[in-house]
Amino acid sequence: MPGGPGALLGTAPEVTEDAEAYAATGGYRDTADPVKLLDLITDAGLLGRGGARFPAAVKLAAVRDGSGVPVVVANGEEGEPGSVKDRWLLRSRPHLVLDGLTLAAAITGAAHGYVYLSDPCAARRVRRALAEHPTPLPIKVIETDHTYVAGEETAVVRRINGGPALPTAKPPRPFERGVADRPTLVSNVETLARIALIAAHPHLRHRIARSTLLTLSTDRGAADPGESPLLAEVPYGTTLGTLAAELGAGDASGALMGGLFGGLVGPGWASLPLDHAALAGAGTALGCGAMRFLAPGSCPVAVAADAVDHLAGESARQCGVCVSGTTAIRDTLRDLTAGTAGPDAAERLERWSKTLPGRGACGLLDAAAGTAGSLLRAFPSLVRSHLDAPCPLCASCPPRGGRRLAVAVPHVTDTAPGTEPVPSLKDISRA
């Protein structure tokens, strides 16, 4: 679908898209019937793009049918260090996101909306977009500090309600009682963007729903953070091998999937398709759509150690099991990279990977335990070799709190068109 009206990147602007340009593509139509639009979203099978992949129509209907006047929230807080798609959307296509938020409000009957983020550049551009094209829905921009847990839906609600951006126990969930104790839709900004695209191009709804934004990166030559990723829009079914080839990482030994939530995949990774059932069968997940391909000269044990090091440092420290669990996994993986792990290290990691998930208030502990378990599944012989002798590759790149996993947001200027090309933005859909 390169260049098609259903693409988020096919017509990607090199400058922030203004209201006039957005309206010219079919945006901001005030004729969309909320009931019919919800039917279209249901028929398209649109899944949320925040990581859980929950059916968008089911979530919208649950908020609509709740008790009280609903609230809608565009969640643009990307906690995953390797993901930039949401910040890019808010910086370059803020009107698309605002249109989707307004349409979600119409479907649910919401009276107020919020855009929740931590990126100052995105906040400026969203506020400018609101001034450019005032929406019928009162929308407020809420900024927060950037942390791994700040984008978790109960943390979003807690912050908007005036508290810290930290997760709370569930139930109730936001769709039951959220902002100001009202039914609240907390929706990822890409999900909202796709709702707006479905409203503008209903005949393309299946194609819109079955394409997704990915942040692709590699650790080849990435000793320092801030490398430029490949931000790509691809259809479900595309193989990981195709994605790696586009990035120039076709010789990778595996990948870190879903941000940090999907864990590591090893031999056979290249033939895996972007299909939720196939990925789940391989013990992994698409998550927020961030993938880091492992260069031949990197060690998966070091990558896992860096990932869990980051997660341990980002713990909200509200749940004792999370603090102790992430610390134990982090220390054991550090020992593996240093060649000082005890003979029962693999056994302990295996046990934690099975007993710790689901015991914290958010998914951080699950991600740490899942990363450890995936390392054992994908690279068992490699883990065993780390018990016998120090690994020179690991010694050359000790854990750095996950800073090596961070990538930069592809630049979109808000000055003159054509002054700064954006070569990293690609639509690599296959017709």
XYZ file of C-alpha atoms in Angstrom:
431
model
C 0.000 0.000 0.000
C 2.858 2.470 -0.536
C 1.467 5.956 -0.948
C -2.115 4.816 -0.439
C -4.563 6.837 1.619
C -4.686 4.107 4.252
C -0.987 4.376 5.046
C 0.469 6.198 8.013
C 3.894 6.411 6.398
C 3.126 6.140 2.698
C 2.508 9.872 2.546
C 4.728 10.695 5.522
C 5.424 14.427 5.685
C 8.921 15.783 6.138
C 7.273 18.563 8.132
C 4.563 18.403 10.764
C 1.282 17.947 8.903
C -0.986 20.961 9.337
C -4.775 20.993 9.549
C -5.281 21.977 5.925
C -3.051 19.210 4.611
C -4.722 16.684 6.888
C -8.228 17.713 5.856
C -7.204 17.357 2.196
C -6.612 13.628 2.819
C -10.159 13.156 4.114
C -9.598 13.983 7.761
C -11.849 15.829 10.181
C -15.067 14.676 8.552
C -18.021 15.563 10.766
C -20.376 13.169 8.986
C -19.126 9.934 10.550
C -21.980 8.133 12.286
C -20.618 6.797 15.632
C -22.664 3.589 15.521
C -21.657 2.834 11.940
C -18.024 3.696 12.668
C -17.958 1.255 15.584
C -19.414 -1.384 13.258
C -16.639 -0.660 10.748
C -13.961 -0.954 13.451
C -15.512 -4.249 14.586
C -15.654 -5.596 11.033
C -12.054 -4.519 10.366
C -10.860 -6.434 13.424
C -8.728 -3.512 14.614
C -6.507 -4.449 17.554
C -4.933 -1.980 19.960
C -1.340 -1.000 19.195
C -0.143 -0.327 22.738
C 1.153 -3.861 23.241
C -1.732 -5.977 24.525
C -3.460 -6.114 21.091
C -6.936 -6.023 22.660
C -9.856 -5.582 20.199
C -10.405 -1.834 19.857
C -14.153 -2.124 19.273
C -14.677 -4.161 22.449
C -12.809 -1.554 24.499
C -14.798 1.306 22.949
C -18.106 -0.438 23.617
C -17.173 -1.215 27.231
C -16.462 2.460 27.917
C -19.617 3.549 26.095
C -21.735 1.164 28.168
C -20.207 2.115 31.509
C -21.841 4.059 34.296
C -21.299 7.811 33.951
C -20.084 10.229 31.279
C -16.889 8.742 29.770
C -13.437 10.262 29.294
C -11.059 9.442 26.414
C -7.261 9.503 26.599
C -4.703 9.328 23.781
C -1.773 7.506 25.370
C 1.472 8.605 23.723
C 3.832 7.705 26.551
C 6.261 5.143 25.088
C 8.078 3.441 27.918
C 9.866 0.879 25.757
C 13.390 2.162 25.027
C 13.411 0.747 21.498
C 10.081 2.197 20.322
C 9.521 5.592 18.666
C 6.342 5.162 16.603
C 4.010 6.983 18.990
C 6.288 9.979 19.441
C 6.748 10.159 15.679
C 2.972 10.171 15.129
C 2.433 12.928 17.682
C 5.254 15.010 16.220
C 4.477 14.579 12.541
C 0.754 13.704 12.315
C -0.878 15.231 15.411
C -4.136 15.974 13.571
C -4.552 12.302 12.689
C -4.301 11.382 16.369
C -6.610 14.222 17.485
C -9.178 13.246 14.861
C -9.087 9.660 16.128
C -9.495 10.852 19.721
C -12.490 12.998 18.752
C -14.083 10.073 16.906
C -13.495 7.791 19.912
C -15.261 10.383 22.051
C -18.221 10.389 19.660
C -18.444 6.583 19.822
C -18.238 6.416 23.617
C -20.175 9.596 24.408
C -17.189 11.153 26.171
C -17.314 14.794 27.202
C -13.575 15.358 27.762
C -10.339 14.162 26.215
C -6.666 14.122 27.118
C -3.413 13.629 25.229
C -0.922 12.043 27.620
C 2.809 12.120 26.803
C 6.308 12.901 28.045
C 7.962 14.168 24.854
C 8.234 18.011 24.943
C 8.517 18.239 21.143
C 5.342 16.194 20.675
C 3.552 18.264 23.321
C 4.348 21.503 21.473
C 3.100 20.149 18.179
C -0.103 18.740 19.634
C -0.880 22.067 21.322
C -0.191 23.881 18.073
C -2.491 21.484 16.234
C -5.263 22.128 18.758
C -4.865 25.876 18.248
C -4.895 25.368 14.476
C -8.057 23.285 14.429
C -10.083 23.491 17.672
C -11.990 20.247 18.161
C -15.588 20.013 19.396
C -14.194 17.882 22.214
C -12.379 19.767 25.015
C -8.869 18.269 24.947
C -6.102 18.867 27.473
C -2.431 17.912 27.036
C -0.966 16.215 30.116
C 2.814 15.861 30.351
C 4.557 13.375 32.597
C 8.087 12.169 33.309
C 9.342 9.485 30.941
C 9.518 6.091 32.650
C 8.866 2.484 31.645
C 5.684 2.247 33.749
C 4.256 5.728 33.098
C 2.289 4.522 30.065
C 0.558 1.650 31.887
C -3.154 2.471 31.781
C -3.728 2.768 35.525
C -0.586 4.927 35.817
C -2.028 7.170 33.087
C -5.269 7.575 35.013
C -3.457 8.165 38.293
C -1.325 10.918 36.767
C -4.283 12.676 35.098
C -6.091 12.537 38.426
C -3.225 14.487 39.975
C -1.139 11.677 41.411
C 2.163 10.075 40.394
C 2.417 8.125 37.134
C 2.555 4.773 38.900
C 0.378 1.691 38.360
C -2.426 0.797 40.747
C -3.985 -2.526 41.680
C -6.722 -3.874 39.414
C -9.744 -4.055 39.482
C -11.182 -1.584 38.838
C -9.757 -1.047 35.387
C -10.002 2.361 33.706
C -12.925 1.329 31.490
C -14.848 0.709 34.710
C -13.622 3.643 36.794
C -10.816 5.890 35.646
C -10.302 9.639 35.343
C -12.504 11.401 37.921
C -14.022 7.948 38.629
C -15.605 7.925 35.158
C -15.429 5.151 32.535
C -12.186 5.942 30.722
C -10.794 4.857 27.369
C -6.997 4.802 27.496
C -6.020 4.193 23.881
C -2.628 4.092 22.207
C -2.125 6.923 19.718
C -1.557 4.562 16.782
C -4.867 2.853 17.552
C -6.602 6.243 17.434
C -4.796 7.137 14.205
C -6.129 3.961 12.595
C -9.661 4.759 13.792
C -9.368 8.111 12.005
C -8.104 6.390 8.854
C -10.992 3.910 8.918
C -13.463 6.805 9.227
C -11.888 8.607 6.256
C -11.376 5.500 4.093
C -13.903 2.845 5.171
C -13.348 0.811 2.007
C -9.726 0.294 3.125
C -10.614 -0.667 6.691
C -9.267 -4.224 6.550
C -5.960 -3.099 5.091
C -5.704 -0.301 7.660
C -6.424 -2.710 10.522
C -3.982 -5.333 9.257
C -1.004 -3.012 8.912
C 1.152 -1.908 11.801
C 3.956 0.509 12.606
C 7.266 -1.062 13.635
C 10.453 0.398 15.091
C 13.319 -1.691 13.702
C 16.872 -1.424 14.994
C 20.036 -3.479 15.297
C 22.964 -3.600 17.685
C 25.437 -3.587 14.812
C 27.812 -0.746 15.601
C 25.426 0.618 18.228
C 27.794 1.031 21.159
C 26.190 4.357 21.933
C 22.489 5.144 22.329
C 20.579 7.315 19.939
C 20.993 5.411 16.692
C 18.419 6.081 13.989
C 15.958 3.197 13.610
C 13.895 2.228 10.604
C 10.295 3.230 11.244
C 8.218 1.084 8.903
C 4.594 0.317 8.174
C 4.045 -3.295 7.186
C 1.128 -5.702 6.814
C 0.612 -8.649 9.101
C 2.141 -11.764 7.627
C 5.456 -10.125 6.722
C 8.331 -12.295 7.964
C 10.986 -11.149 10.397
C 13.558 -12.051 7.772
C 12.040 -9.537 5.363
C 12.163 -6.838 8.030
C 15.777 -7.621 8.913
C 16.803 -7.533 5.249
C 15.276 -4.052 4.854
C 17.334 -2.937 7.833
C 20.518 -4.524 6.488
C 20.525 -7.075 9.299
C 19.711 -10.233 7.378
C 22.614 -12.073 8.997
C 21.310 -11.510 12.532
C 21.399 -14.395 15.008
C 18.010 -13.527 16.482
C 15.921 -10.635 17.716
C 14.663 -8.948 20.852
C 10.916 -8.708 20.266
C 8.041 -6.465 21.241
C 10.174 -3.867 22.949
C 11.243 -5.814 26.029
C 8.010 -7.742 26.453
C 8.391 -10.301 23.661
C 11.783 -11.607 24.770
C 14.414 -13.157 22.534
C 13.914 -15.373 19.500
C 16.764 -17.454 18.117
C 17.213 -20.109 15.403
C 14.327 -20.080 12.935
C 13.507 -16.445 13.717
C 13.699 -15.294 10.084
C 10.700 -17.379 8.969
C 8.400 -16.123 11.737
C 5.538 -14.026 10.335
C 3.919 -10.991 11.929
C 0.993 -13.081 13.060
C -0.132 -13.085 16.674
C -0.874 -16.817 16.796
C 2.415 -17.759 15.107
C 4.432 -15.489 17.381
C 2.671 -16.802 20.480
C 3.410 -20.350 19.314
C 7.086 -19.423 19.138
C 6.958 -18.068 22.687
C 7.116 -14.420 21.738
C 4.869 -11.447 20.926
C 4.730 -8.354 18.751
C 4.065 -6.085 21.732
C 4.494 -2.411 20.878
C 6.100 -3.313 17.540
C 9.744 -2.659 18.490
C 12.289 -5.199 17.240
C 16.038 -5.233 17.737
C 17.981 -7.625 15.513
C 21.110 -9.174 17.024
C 24.219 -8.711 14.925
C 26.531 -11.738 14.549
C 29.156 -10.099 16.782
C 26.792 -9.529 19.698
C 25.967 -11.938 22.523
C 22.295 -12.629 23.323
C 23.208 -13.082 26.998
C 24.542 -9.516 27.079
C 21.401 -8.256 25.334
C 19.166 -10.022 27.883
C 21.274 -8.667 30.730
C 20.995 -5.131 29.368
C 17.232 -5.459 28.983
C 16.661 -6.705 32.525
C 19.140 -4.164 33.880
C 16.919 -1.483 32.369
C 13.745 -3.029 33.760
C 15.181 -3.365 37.265
C 16.143 0.296 37.225
C 12.665 1.305 36.012
C 10.705 -0.611 38.658
C 8.105 1.564 40.388
C 9.232 -0.113 43.631
C 5.635 -0.458 44.793
C 5.518 -4.268 44.762
C 8.014 -6.187 46.871
C 7.914 -9.181 44.544
C 8.830 -6.933 41.598
C 11.754 -5.322 43.418
C 13.175 -8.639 44.606
C 12.337 -10.540 41.421
C 13.801 -8.102 38.897
C 16.887 -7.617 41.099
C 17.482 -11.365 41.342
C 17.118 -11.882 37.588
C 19.326 -8.859 36.855
C 22.091 -10.015 39.209
C 22.060 -13.561 37.838
C 22.295 -12.337 34.238
C 25.087 -9.958 35.216
C 26.948 -12.898 36.751
C 26.477 -14.858 33.529
C 27.995 -12.044 31.467
C 30.931 -11.828 33.887
C 31.497 -15.575 33.995
C 30.867 -15.702 37.750
C 27.434 -17.342 37.837
C 26.952 -20.415 40.001
C 26.134 -23.822 38.493
C 22.444 -23.425 39.342
C 22.064 -20.086 37.530
C 20.084 -21.511 34.598
C 17.848 -23.477 36.964
C 17.055 -20.349 38.975
C 16.308 -18.309 35.865
C 14.004 -21.048 34.612
C 12.133 -21.158 37.911
C 11.698 -17.385 38.068
C 10.502 -17.250 34.462
C 7.615 -19.541 35.412
C 6.703 -18.348 38.912
C 7.032 -14.557 38.753
C 4.765 -13.481 35.837
C 1.427 -12.038 36.909
C 2.519 -11.165 40.434
C 3.144 -7.421 39.997
C 0.749 -4.483 39.550
C 1.985 -3.960 35.970
C 3.825 -5.881 33.260
C 7.386 -4.899 34.199
C 8.085 -8.037 36.247
C 6.513 -10.151 33.509
C 8.886 -8.601 30.969
C 11.945 -9.325 33.116
C 10.905 -12.917 33.794
C 9.936 -13.427 30.160
C 13.289 -12.134 28.928
C 15.101 -14.645 31.146
C 12.890 -17.506 30.031
C 13.241 -16.631 26.355
C 17.045 -16.564 26.645
C 16.991 -20.111 28.003
C 14.635 -21.315 25.263
C 16.309 -19.585 22.330
C 19.980 -19.992 23.262
C 20.324 -22.879 25.772
C 23.810 -23.980 24.723
C 25.030 -20.401 24.828
C 23.805 -20.024 28.404
C 25.586 -23.248 29.367
C 28.828 -22.007 27.836
C 28.644 -18.912 30.041
C 28.703 -21.187 33.085
C 32.035 -22.646 32.021
C 34.089 -19.572 31.116
C 33.839 -15.772 30.764
C 32.452 -14.551 27.440
C 34.704 -12.044 25.624
C 31.724 -10.519 23.806
C 29.910 -9.899 27.098
C 33.085 -8.482 28.644
C 33.232 -5.895 25.861
C 29.697 -4.629 26.512
C 28.703 -4.845 30.198
C 25.112 -3.855 31.080
C 24.493 -0.110 30.872
C 20.982 0.182 32.227
C 19.484 -0.499 28.801
C 20.923 2.667 27.268
C 22.205 0.691 24.282
C 18.619 -0.315 23.534
C 17.438 3.275 23.083
C 16.852 4.699 19.606
C 16.242 8.221 18.356
C 12.951 9.510 16.977
C 13.289 10.039 13.189
C 13.478 13.783 12.702
C 10.522 15.710 11.333
C 11.093 19.428 10.995
C 8.417 22.038 11.626
C 10.050 24.693 9.454
C 10.233 24.570 5.673
C 9.312 21.509 3.600
C 12.188 19.636 2.067
C 14.887 21.066 4.290
C 15.539 17.841 6.177
C 14.810 14.584 4.359
C 13.686 11.623 6.433
C 15.277 8.598 4.745
C 14.473 6.265 7.637
C 10.719 6.435 7.071
C 9.588 3.587 4.849
C 6.463 1.723 3.910
C 7.772 -1.760 3.131
C 4.385 -3.339 2.499
C 4.328 -6.068 -0.096
C 1.515 -5.777 -2.628
